[in-house]
């Protein structure tokens, strides 16, 4: 008779439970260490709270872990590999994920210590930002561009006692020689 597959219950910020196989949960170094410590003490594994992780993010993380449970530990933790190219399954995984969720997945991968997911998401975000102008990046990320002219006027007003000139200009002693 085959043993029943053991599962782990993950509790997200809203109190919802997400159940994942113990084998898939081991993709997360944090969950693996926690399970090993609890099992090593002979204690029963209770639901594991995931601080700051929403149900949507946890669902994606579990999907990633289930997809990558057959990879070796070295494959999952080889973060520094040069020339990293996401697999077809990884490209499928990130295809419909928006920028905001990508950043949430980076935070979750860091918190749960999932190097493969961290590598994938940072690679995808870097690829999206590569070659864009600073203005295009601020618009893409929804960052309000600072009003440099207003800040400059405020600096000049506050520093009326200072010698005239553009405060952004280098002092003559630091200017490049022509």
Backbone as ProteinMPNN parsed JSONL, in Angstrom:
{"seq_chain_A": "XXXXXXXXXXXXXXXXXXXXXXXXXXXXXXXXXXXXXXXXXXXXXXXXXXXXXXXXXXXXXXXXXXXXXXXXXXXXXXXXXXXXXXXXXXXXXXXXXXXXXXXXXXXXXXXXXXXXXXXXXXXXXXXXXXXXXXXXXXXXXXXXXXXXXXXXXXXXXXXXXXXXXXXXXXXXXXXXXX", "coords_chain_A": {"N_chain_A": [[0.843, -1.178, 0.0], [0.646, 2.17, -0.92], [2.09, 5.046, 0.566], [0.302, 7.873, 1.733], [0.504, 11.01, 0.134], [2.218, 13.565, 1.73], [1.182, 16.762, 2.859], [1.534, 20.338, 3.07], [0.267, 23.095, 4.776], [-0.131, 26.393, 3.921], [-0.482, 29.592, 5.266], [-1.832, 32.571, 4.274], [-1.818, 36.246, 4.247], [-4.543, 37.067, 4.476], [-5.653, 35.047, 5.893], [-6.4, 32.831, 4.48], [-5.927, 29.42, 3.449], [-3.441, 27.659, 1.712], [-2.762, 24.714, 0.156], [-0.024, 22.604, -0.341], [2.041, 20.088, -1.799], [4.361, 18.319, 0.257], [6.715, 17.665, -0.944], [6.894, 19.486, -3.12], [6.937, 21.848, -1.625], [9.484, 21.783, -0.606], [11.089, 23.018, -2.454], [11.326, 25.594, -1.664], [13.742, 26.957, 0.328], [13.4, 27.982, 2.881], [10.943, 26.831, 3.75], [11.67, 24.138, 3.571], [13.76, 23.95, 5.503], [12.297, 24.614, 7.799], [10.392, 22.522, 7.871], [12.122, 20.322, 8.168], [13.271, 20.921, 10.675], [11.009, 20.827, 12.384], [10.058, 18.201, 11.954], [12.333, 16.845, 12.767], [12.28, 17.239, 15.48], [10.225, 15.653, 16.153], [7.721, 16.686, 16.162], [4.352, 17.541, 15.124], [3.516, 18.958, 11.986], [2.308, 22.13, 11.796], [0.005, 24.527, 10.298], [1.711, 26.883, 8.222], [2.426, 30.209, 8.615], [2.614, 32.857, 6.264], [3.966, 35.751, 6.257], [2.93, 38.807, 4.938], [2.409, 37.859, 2.373], [0.181, 37.542, -0.217], [-2.882, 35.834, -1.218], [-3.049, 35.578, -4.027], [-0.333, 35.881, -4.806], [0.823, 33.755, -3.386], [-0.435, 31.585, -4.606], [0.718, 31.678, -7.166], [3.392, 31.23, -6.451], [3.245, 28.637, -5.384], [2.464, 27.278, -7.681], [4.794, 27.625, -9.195], [6.629, 26.212, -7.556], [5.584, 23.606, -7.733], [6.004, 23.089, -10.408], [8.761, 22.997, -10.52], [9.698, 20.971, -8.866], [11.172, 18.689, -9.45], [13.718, 19.404, -10.062], [17.216, 19.56, -9.407], [18.87, 20.505, -6.326], [21.124, 22.06, -6.861], [20.557, 23.075, -9.395], [18.392, 24.692, -8.79], [19.493, 26.571, -7.092], [21.577, 27.792, -8.39], [22.224, 30.687, -8.849], [23.961, 32.476, -9.991], [24.519, 31.787, -12.595], [25.922, 32.338, -15.725], [24.596, 33.72, -18.714], [21.919, 32.965, -18.416], [18.937, 31.513, -19.464], [15.518, 31.507, -19.542], [13.433, 28.61, -19.166], [11.033, 26.971, -21.347], [8.766, 26.383, -19.833], [9.083, 28.223, -17.762], [8.905, 30.638, -19.186], [6.267, 30.46, -19.99], [5.076, 30.549, -17.476], [5.533, 33.23, -16.64], [4.303, 34.726, -18.568], [1.663, 35.97, -18.507], [1.811, 37.617, -16.316], [1.615, 40.601, -14.595], [3.537, 43.681, -14.096], [3.452, 44.632, -11.413], [2.746, 42.328, -9.945], [4.969, 40.82, -10.548], [6.986, 42.085, -9.07], [5.974, 41.588, -6.519], [6.266, 38.816, -6.495], [9.037, 38.614, -6.553], [9.644, 39.617, -4.017], [8.347, 37.653, -2.461], [9.796, 35.38, -3.27], [12.264, 36.006, -2.241], [11.685, 36.15, 0.537], [10.767, 33.528, 1.026], [12.938, 32.141, 0.275], [13.597, 31.09, -2.413], [15.573, 30.474, -4.756], [15.536, 29.934, -7.586], [13.086, 30.99, -8.491], [13.488, 33.634, -7.779], [15.655, 34.256, -9.451], [14.447, 33.91, -11.972], [12.332, 35.848, -11.925], [13.713, 38.288, -11.491], [15.286, 38.306, -13.763], [13.331, 38.535, -15.768], [12.153, 41.025, -15.137], [14.411, 42.691, -15.417], [14.903, 42.315, -18.156], [12.617, 43.515, -19.181], [13.068, 46.182, -18.49], [15.433, 46.809, -19.722], [17.204, 48.835, -21.972], [15.389, 50.899, -21.991], [14.463, 54.348, -21.577], [15.125, 56.538, -18.752], [12.793, 58.051, -18.238], [10.808, 56.526, -19.533], [10.945, 54.218, -17.975], [10.139, 55.189, -15.446], [7.499, 55.846, -16.073], [6.529, 53.325, -16.822], [6.724, 51.934, -14.412], [5.007, 53.365, -12.902], [5.842, 55.561, -11.432], [5.861, 58.758, -10.111], [7.315, 61.35, -11.848], [9.873, 63.345, -10.564], [9.65, 66.861, -9.859], [12.006, 68.633, -10.914], [12.633, 71.304, -11.471], [11.032, 72.779, -9.692], [12.108, 71.894, -7.282], [14.717, 72.894, -7.565], [14.23, 75.659, -7.613], [13.32, 75.947, -4.984], [15.634, 75.253, -3.559], [17.366, 77.292, -4.388], [16.014, 79.509, -3.324], [16.13, 78.947, -0.588], [18.832, 79.044, -0.212], [19.729, 81.741, -0.574], [21.839, 83.266, 0.26], [24.057, 82.125, -0.848], [26.657, 82.129, -3.395], [25.853, 83.37, -6.705], [24.656, 81.305, -9.414], [24.329, 78.138, -11.074], [23.342, 75.598, -8.981], [23.727, 72.986, -9.622], [25.945, 72.882, -11.149], [29.397, 72.044, -11.437], [31.93, 73.034, -9.1], [34.526, 75.349, -10.029], [37.046, 74.33, -9.473], [36.624, 71.622, -9.719], [35.792, 71.19, -12.244], [36.011, 69.664, -15.496], [39.071, 69.768, -17.335], [39.75, 71.529, -20.311]], "CA_chain_A": [[0.0, 0.0, 0.0], [1.455, 3.382, -1.038], [1.859, 6.054, 1.611], [-0.366, 9.079, 1.258], [1.425, 12.133, -0.044], [2.065, 14.535, 2.799], [0.988, 18.13, 2.394], [1.838, 21.451, 3.965], [-0.71, 24.163, 4.642], [0.458, 27.725, 4.019], [-1.506, 30.574, 5.616], [-1.484, 33.887, 3.735], [-2.189, 37.382, 5.094], [-5.983, 37.182, 4.741], [-6.082, 33.872, 6.654], [-6.685, 31.702, 3.589], [-4.948, 28.332, 3.463], [-3.049, 27.1, 0.422], [-2.155, 23.411, 0.44], [0.993, 22.219, -1.314], [2.7, 18.838, -1.405], [5.596, 18.552, 1.004], [7.814, 17.566, -1.91], [6.97, 20.772, -3.821], [7.296, 22.882, -0.654], [10.924, 21.708, -0.38], [11.762, 23.928, -3.384], [11.619, 26.754, -0.815], [14.721, 26.614, 1.369], [12.807, 28.344, 4.164], [9.972, 25.803, 4.12], [12.407, 22.883, 3.766], [14.426, 24.011, 6.81], [11.255, 24.594, 8.828], [9.852, 21.158, 7.94], [13.154, 19.451, 8.724], [13.396, 21.208, 12.108], [9.818, 20.344, 13.089], [10.054, 16.739, 11.871], [13.469, 16.386, 13.559], [11.886, 17.269, 16.886], [9.125, 14.716, 16.338], [6.46, 17.43, 16.275], [3.474, 17.567, 13.954], [3.652, 20.202, 11.23], [1.096, 22.946, 11.801], [-0.011, 25.461, 9.166], [2.833, 27.823, 8.227], [2.008, 31.553, 8.2], [3.5, 33.567, 5.348], [3.748, 37.175, 6.505], [3.021, 39.725, 3.816], [2.182, 37.215, 1.079], [-1.25, 37.465, -0.518], [-3.356, 34.588, -1.815], [-2.661, 35.573, -5.447], [1.11, 35.648, -4.887], [1.08, 32.399, -2.901], [-0.897, 30.659, -5.642], [1.756, 31.649, -8.2], [4.589, 30.609, -5.876], [2.975, 27.192, -5.314], [2.509, 26.78, -9.06], [6.209, 27.553, -9.547], [7.265, 25.119, -6.814], [5.111, 22.337, -8.277], [6.632, 22.924, -11.717], [10.208, 22.824, -10.385], [10.034, 20.06, -7.77], [12.071, 17.609, -9.878], [15.051, 19.934, -10.336], [18.166, 19.33, -8.309], [19.134, 21.676, -5.49], [22.117, 22.92, -7.518], [19.877, 23.787, -10.477], [17.515, 25.698, -8.217], [20.209, 27.601, -6.359], [22.665, 28.336, -9.19], [21.727, 32.023, -9.179], [24.971, 33.249, -10.691], [24.861, 31.202, -13.885], [26.022, 33.293, -16.825], [23.818, 33.348, -19.875], [20.662, 32.328, -18.009], [17.813, 31.594, -20.392], [14.372, 30.815, -18.935], [12.892, 27.462, -19.892], [9.707, 27.199, -21.932], [7.801, 26.391, -18.726], [9.236, 29.495, -17.058], [8.345, 31.702, -20.041], [4.806, 30.299, -19.884], [4.721, 30.968, -16.122], [5.558, 34.698, -16.492], [3.69, 35.389, -19.726], [0.503, 36.815, -18.206], [1.998, 38.244, -15.005], [1.878, 42.028, -14.702], [4.739, 44.185, -13.436], [3.247, 44.706, -9.964], [2.818, 40.961, -9.418], [6.363, 40.381, -10.683], [7.72, 42.586, -7.908], [5.491, 40.831, -5.356], [6.873, 37.483, -6.562], [10.44, 38.775, -6.155], [9.64, 39.726, -2.551], [7.991, 36.328, -1.927], [10.923, 34.472, -3.526], [13.306, 36.364, -1.267], [11.203, 35.764, 1.868], [10.666, 32.073, 1.123], [14.236, 31.617, -0.151], [13.418, 30.263, -3.613], [16.515, 31.106, -5.68], [15.129, 29.805, -8.983], [12.025, 31.969, -8.75], [14.133, 34.952, -7.693], [16.434, 34.434, -10.686], [13.507, 34.058, -13.083], [11.597, 37.115, -11.887], [14.635, 39.41, -11.693], [15.666, 38.262, -15.18], [12.208, 39.045, -16.564], [12.033, 42.466, -14.882], [15.568, 43.336, -16.048], [14.687, 42.289, -19.603], [11.59, 44.513, -19.485], [13.603, 47.527, -18.288], [16.629, 46.975, -20.532], [17.119, 49.673, -23.162], [14.388, 51.97, -21.869], [14.945, 55.609, -21.001], [14.653, 56.718, -17.376], [11.409, 58.519, -18.252], [9.96, 55.383, -19.883], [10.926, 53.317, -16.818], [9.29, 55.772, -14.404], [6.111, 55.716, -16.52], [6.189, 51.904, -16.791], [6.589, 51.525, -13.017], [4.013, 54.206, -12.241], [6.512, 56.471, -10.504], [5.708, 60.163, -10.485], [8.611, 61.986, -12.109], [10.055, 64.496, -9.686], [9.659, 68.178, -10.477], [13.332, 69.133, -10.595], [12.661, 72.77, -11.507], [10.467, 73.268, -8.434], [13.106, 71.623, -6.236], [15.823, 73.817, -7.774], [13.774, 76.974, -7.141], [13.284, 75.899, -3.519], [17.024, 75.263, -3.094], [17.893, 78.643, -4.602], [15.364, 80.408, -2.373], [16.649, 78.627, 0.737], [20.261, 79.377, -0.17], [19.922, 83.049, -1.194], [23.131, 83.769, 0.695], [25.123, 81.477, -1.627], [27.012, 82.857, -4.62], [24.956, 83.057, -7.821], [25.069, 80.248, -10.329], [23.542, 76.91, -11.059], [23.871, 74.725, -7.931], [24.06, 71.68, -10.19], [27.227, 72.98, -11.846], [30.557, 71.704, -10.635], [32.814, 74.156, -8.786], [35.587, 75.515, -11.02], [38.173, 73.445, -9.132], [36.293, 70.237, -10.054], [35.368, 71.124, -13.644], [37.004, 69.011, -16.366], [39.94, 70.688, -18.069], [39.582, 71.355, -21.75]], "C_chain_A": [[0.887, 1.239, 0.0], [1.084, 4.367, 0.063], [1.2, 7.279, 0.985], [0.655, 10.212, 1.172], [1.166, 13.162, 1.047], [1.965, 15.928, 2.199], [1.344, 19.118, 3.49], [0.786, 22.516, 3.704], [-0.006, 25.493, 4.884], [-0.667, 28.716, 4.283], [-1.039, 31.939, 5.148], [-2.097, 34.99, 4.594], [-3.681, 37.484, 5.391], [-6.536, 35.974, 5.5], [-6.423, 32.667, 5.798], [-5.559, 30.678, 3.678], [-4.707, 27.86, 2.039], [-2.308, 25.815, 0.736], [-1.215, 23.057, -0.71], [1.618, 20.908, -0.847], [4.006, 19.174, -0.685], [6.8, 18.509, 0.065], [7.99, 18.889, -2.668], [7.402, 21.885, -2.873], [8.795, 22.908, -0.402], [11.729, 22.532, -1.387], [12.14, 25.21, -2.647], [12.576, 26.321, 0.287], [14.159, 26.912, 2.758], [11.826, 27.27, 4.63], [10.674, 24.475, 4.383], [13.067, 22.864, 5.144], [13.418, 23.931, 7.949], [10.691, 23.182, 8.992], [10.867, 20.198, 8.554], [13.307, 19.67, 10.226], [12.227, 20.635, 12.899], [9.802, 18.817, 13.106], [11.199, 16.157, 12.725], [13.174, 16.353, 15.042], [10.745, 16.305, 17.185], [7.778, 15.395, 16.466], [5.647, 17.316, 14.991], [3.613, 18.934, 13.294], [2.324, 20.939, 11.224], [1.129, 23.88, 10.599], [1.083, 26.528, 9.334], [2.348, 29.187, 7.75], [3.061, 32.197, 7.298], [3.201, 35.056, 5.448], [3.914, 37.981, 5.225], [2.783, 39.112, 2.444], [0.682, 37.015, 0.879], [-1.589, 36.111, -1.141], [-2.92, 34.491, -3.278], [-1.174, 35.245, -5.605], [1.431, 34.218, -4.474], [0.665, 31.355, -3.935], [0.137, 30.54, -6.76], [3.02, 30.965, -7.69], [4.412, 29.092, -5.825], [3.026, 26.584, -6.713], [3.964, 26.643, -9.53], [6.88, 26.365, -8.858], [6.846, 23.764, -7.369], [5.73, 22.047, -9.639], [8.1, 22.547, -11.591], [10.61, 21.81, -9.311], [10.988, 18.95, -8.17], [13.477, 18.107, -10.206], [15.949, 19.711, -9.134], [18.382, 20.628, -7.539], [20.131, 22.604, -6.16], [21.487, 23.693, -8.673], [19.036, 24.928, -9.93], [18.277, 26.827, -7.552], [21.36, 28.205, -7.14], [22.252, 29.7, -9.733], [22.689, 32.782, -10.074], [25.291, 32.732, -12.092], [24.833, 32.264, -14.987], [25.174, 32.797, -17.989], [22.511, 32.64, -19.548], [19.586, 32.575, -19.052], [16.654, 30.834, -19.756], [13.886, 29.663, -19.819], [11.537, 27.83, -20.493], [8.641, 27.27, -20.835], [7.875, 27.703, -17.949], [8.676, 30.651, -17.88], [6.816, 31.659, -20.009], [4.317, 30.827, -18.536], [4.618, 32.494, -16.025], [4.791, 35.433, -17.58], [2.572, 36.36, -19.36], [0.608, 37.509, -16.848], [2.385, 39.706, -15.206], [3.079, 42.453, -13.868], [4.583, 44.212, -11.918], [3.366, 43.322, -9.319], [4.236, 40.406, -9.529], [7.185, 40.837, -9.48], [7.276, 41.863, -6.633], [6.091, 39.427, -5.327], [8.364, 37.53, -6.205], [10.535, 38.839, -4.635], [9.34, 38.363, -1.924], [9.138, 35.338, -2.112], [12.059, 34.754, -2.551], [12.914, 35.874, 0.13], [11.217, 34.248, 2.05], [11.948, 31.366, 0.679], [14.069, 30.591, -1.268], [14.303, 30.877, -4.706], [16.101, 31.033, -7.148], [14.055, 30.801, -9.361], [12.589, 33.381, -8.705], [14.9, 35.238, -8.985], [15.505, 34.688, -11.867], [12.864, 35.439, -13.078], [12.523, 38.313, -12.082], [15.108, 39.452, -13.145], [14.568, 38.888, -16.045], [12.06, 40.559, -16.374], [13.189, 43.211, -15.544], [15.404, 43.392, -17.565], [13.646, 43.327, -20.013], [12.137, 45.933, -19.403], [14.786, 47.833, -19.202], [16.358, 47.831, -21.764], [16.097, 50.789, -23.092], [15.016, 53.216, -21.252], [14.456, 55.713, -19.555], [13.193, 57.175, -17.316], [10.452, 57.367, -18.569], [9.854, 54.405, -18.708], [10.039, 53.88, -15.721], [7.821, 55.667, -14.787], [5.658, 54.258, -16.422], [5.936, 51.417, -15.366], [5.595, 52.375, -12.237], [4.611, 55.14, -11.2], [6.297, 57.887, -10.998], [7.092, 60.766, -10.674], [8.743, 63.207, -11.21], [10.094, 65.794, -10.484], [10.966, 68.864, -10.098], [13.385, 70.661, -10.577], [12.11, 73.36, -10.214], [11.445, 73.051, -7.289], [14.275, 72.589, -6.348], [15.441, 75.21, -7.288], [13.761, 77.027, -5.616], [14.697, 75.943, -2.932], [17.62, 76.661, -3.233], [17.296, 79.633, -3.612], [15.935, 80.197, -0.97], [18.103, 79.068, 0.9], [20.549, 80.718, -0.85], [21.288, 83.63, -0.865], [24.285, 83.221, -0.143], [25.448, 82.294, -2.869], [26.09, 82.463, -5.762], [25.543, 81.96, -8.71], [24.173, 79.034, -10.174], [24.123, 75.961, -10.014], [24.218, 73.321, -8.436], [25.423, 71.692, -10.872], [28.355, 72.625, -10.892], [31.343, 72.971, -10.283], [33.967, 74.184, -9.786], [36.744, 74.563, -10.744], [37.902, 71.999, -9.535], [35.895, 70.072, -11.524], [36.43, 70.428, -14.486], [37.812, 70.044, -17.132], [39.77, 70.437, -19.555], [40.876, 71.437, -22.492]], "O_chain_A": [[1.787, 1.351, 0.832], [-0.082, 4.499, 0.437], [1.508, 7.662, -0.144], [1.539, 10.347, 2.017], [0.027, 13.579, 1.261], [2.577, 16.231, 1.175], [1.441, 18.772, 4.667], [0.454, 22.805, 2.555], [0.633, 25.693, 5.917], [-1.693, 28.687, 3.603], [0.017, 32.418, 5.563], [-2.812, 34.707, 5.555], [-4.052, 37.949, 6.469], [-7.742, 35.881, 5.728], [-6.706, 31.592, 6.328], [-4.405, 31.014, 3.942], [-5.643, 27.685, 1.26], [-1.338, 25.821, 1.493], [-1.56, 23.191, -1.884], [1.713, 20.65, 0.352], [4.661, 20.174, -0.98], [7.78, 19.229, 0.261], [9.116, 19.358, -2.838], [8.155, 22.774, -3.27], [9.334, 23.948, -0.021], [12.93, 22.726, -1.198], [13.149, 25.84, -2.964], [12.265, 25.433, 1.081], [14.418, 26.17, 3.705], [11.877, 26.845, 5.785], [10.312, 23.761, 5.318], [12.95, 21.88, 5.873], [13.66, 23.257, 8.951], [10.53, 22.701, 10.113], [10.505, 19.353, 9.372], [13.457, 18.705, 10.975], [12.42, 20.031, 13.955], [9.56, 18.208, 14.148], [11.043, 15.098, 13.333], [13.738, 15.545, 15.78], [10.343, 16.155, 18.338], [6.793, 14.755, 16.836], [6.183, 17.032, 13.92], [3.805, 19.943, 13.971], [1.329, 20.432, 10.706], [2.165, 24.015, 9.949], [1.34, 27.006, 10.438], [1.907, 29.32, 6.609], [4.259, 32.085, 7.555], [2.285, 35.557, 4.796], [4.915, 37.852, 4.519], [2.945, 39.801, 1.437], [0.007, 36.398, 1.703], [-0.706, 35.35, -1.537], [-2.469, 33.434, -3.718], [-0.803, 34.424, -6.443], [2.221, 33.542, -5.134], [1.353, 30.35, -4.113], [0.406, 29.442, -7.248], [3.651, 30.203, -8.423], [5.324, 28.347, -6.182], [3.572, 25.497, -6.901], [4.32, 25.662, -10.183], [7.61, 25.603, -9.492], [7.675, 22.86, -7.467], [5.955, 20.888, -9.986], [8.636, 21.853, -12.455], [11.766, 21.799, -8.89], [11.572, 18.316, -7.292], [14.337, 17.314, -10.587], [15.491, 19.68, -7.992], [18.108, 21.715, -8.047], [20.004, 23.823, -6.042], [21.844, 24.847, -8.908], [18.97, 26.002, -10.527], [17.759, 27.939, -7.454], [22.067, 29.059, -6.607], [21.966, 29.85, -10.921], [22.266, 33.648, -10.84], [26.245, 33.199, -12.712], [23.85, 32.986, -15.153], [25.054, 31.593, -18.213], [22.048, 31.804, -20.324], [19.356, 33.71, -19.47], [16.783, 29.647, -19.46], [13.926, 29.739, -21.048], [10.971, 28.877, -20.179], [7.733, 28.099, -20.89], [6.848, 28.235, -17.527], [8.04, 31.55, -17.329], [6.157, 32.698, -20.002], [3.273, 31.474, -18.459], [3.696, 33.001, -15.385], [4.647, 36.654, -17.511], [2.55, 37.48, -19.869], [-0.402, 37.941, -16.294], [3.357, 40.012, -15.896], [3.577, 41.689, -13.04], [5.516, 43.842, -11.205], [4.007, 43.164, -8.28], [4.656, 39.607, -8.691], [7.982, 40.072, -8.936], [8.1, 41.562, -5.769], [6.392, 38.905, -4.253], [8.89, 36.584, -5.618], [11.396, 38.197, -4.033], [10.001, 37.961, -0.966], [9.424, 34.545, -1.215], [12.735, 33.833, -2.094], [13.722, 35.255, 0.822], [11.626, 33.744, 3.096], [12.028, 30.138, 0.707], [14.354, 29.405, -1.102], [13.837, 31.704, -5.49], [16.303, 31.998, -7.884], [14.108, 31.395, -10.438], [12.205, 34.23, -9.51], [14.804, 36.331, -9.543], [15.752, 35.587, -12.671], [12.849, 36.124, -14.101], [12.154, 39.264, -12.772], [15.309, 40.535, -13.695], [14.854, 39.676, -16.945], [11.865, 41.289, -17.346], [12.975, 44.251, -16.167], [15.728, 44.403, -18.188], [13.772, 43.951, -21.067], [11.715, 46.801, -20.167], [15.103, 49.0, -19.43], [15.407, 47.586, -22.506], [15.954, 51.553, -24.047], [15.985, 53.129, -20.498], [13.488, 55.054, -19.176], [12.442, 56.739, -16.444], [9.399, 57.248, -17.942], [8.791, 53.829, -18.475], [9.262, 53.139, -15.119], [6.976, 55.424, -13.925], [4.538, 53.983, -15.991], [5.051, 50.594, -15.131], [5.364, 52.136, -11.052], [3.964, 55.471, -10.207], [6.525, 58.182, -12.171], [7.936, 60.705, -9.78], [7.818, 64.013, -11.113], [10.519, 65.815, -11.639], [11.037, 69.581, -9.1], [14.099, 71.248, -9.763], [12.657, 74.334, -9.695], [11.599, 73.914, -6.426], [14.78, 73.059, -5.329], [16.237, 75.874, -6.624], [14.145, 78.036, -5.024], [14.926, 76.601, -1.917], [18.289, 77.157, -2.327], [18.003, 80.508, -3.113], [16.193, 81.161, -0.25], [18.544, 79.416, 1.995], [21.505, 80.826, -1.619], [21.832, 84.411, -1.646], [25.374, 83.795, -0.145], [24.613, 83.064, -3.345], [25.594, 81.337, -5.791], [26.753, 81.731, -8.743], [23.367, 78.942, -9.248], [25.278, 75.553, -10.136], [24.915, 72.564, -7.761], [25.993, 70.636, -11.143], [28.273, 72.876, -9.69], [31.411, 73.892, -11.097], [34.34, 73.144, -10.33], [37.358, 74.046, -11.677], [38.844, 71.219, -9.682], [35.686, 68.953, -11.993], [37.623, 70.581, -14.225], [37.283, 71.081, -17.53], [39.66, 69.295, -20.003], [40.896, 71.308, -23.716]]}, "name": "protein", "num_of_chains": 1, "seq": "XXXXXXXXXXXXXXXXXXXXXXXXXXXXXXXXXXXXXXXXXXXXXXXXXXXXXXXXXXXXXXXXXXXXXXXXXXXXXXXXXXXXXXXXXXXXXXXXXXXXXXXXXXXXXXXXXXXXXXXXXXXXXXXXXXXXXXXXXXXXXXXXXXXXXXXXXXXXXXXXXXXXXXXXXXXXXXXXXX"}
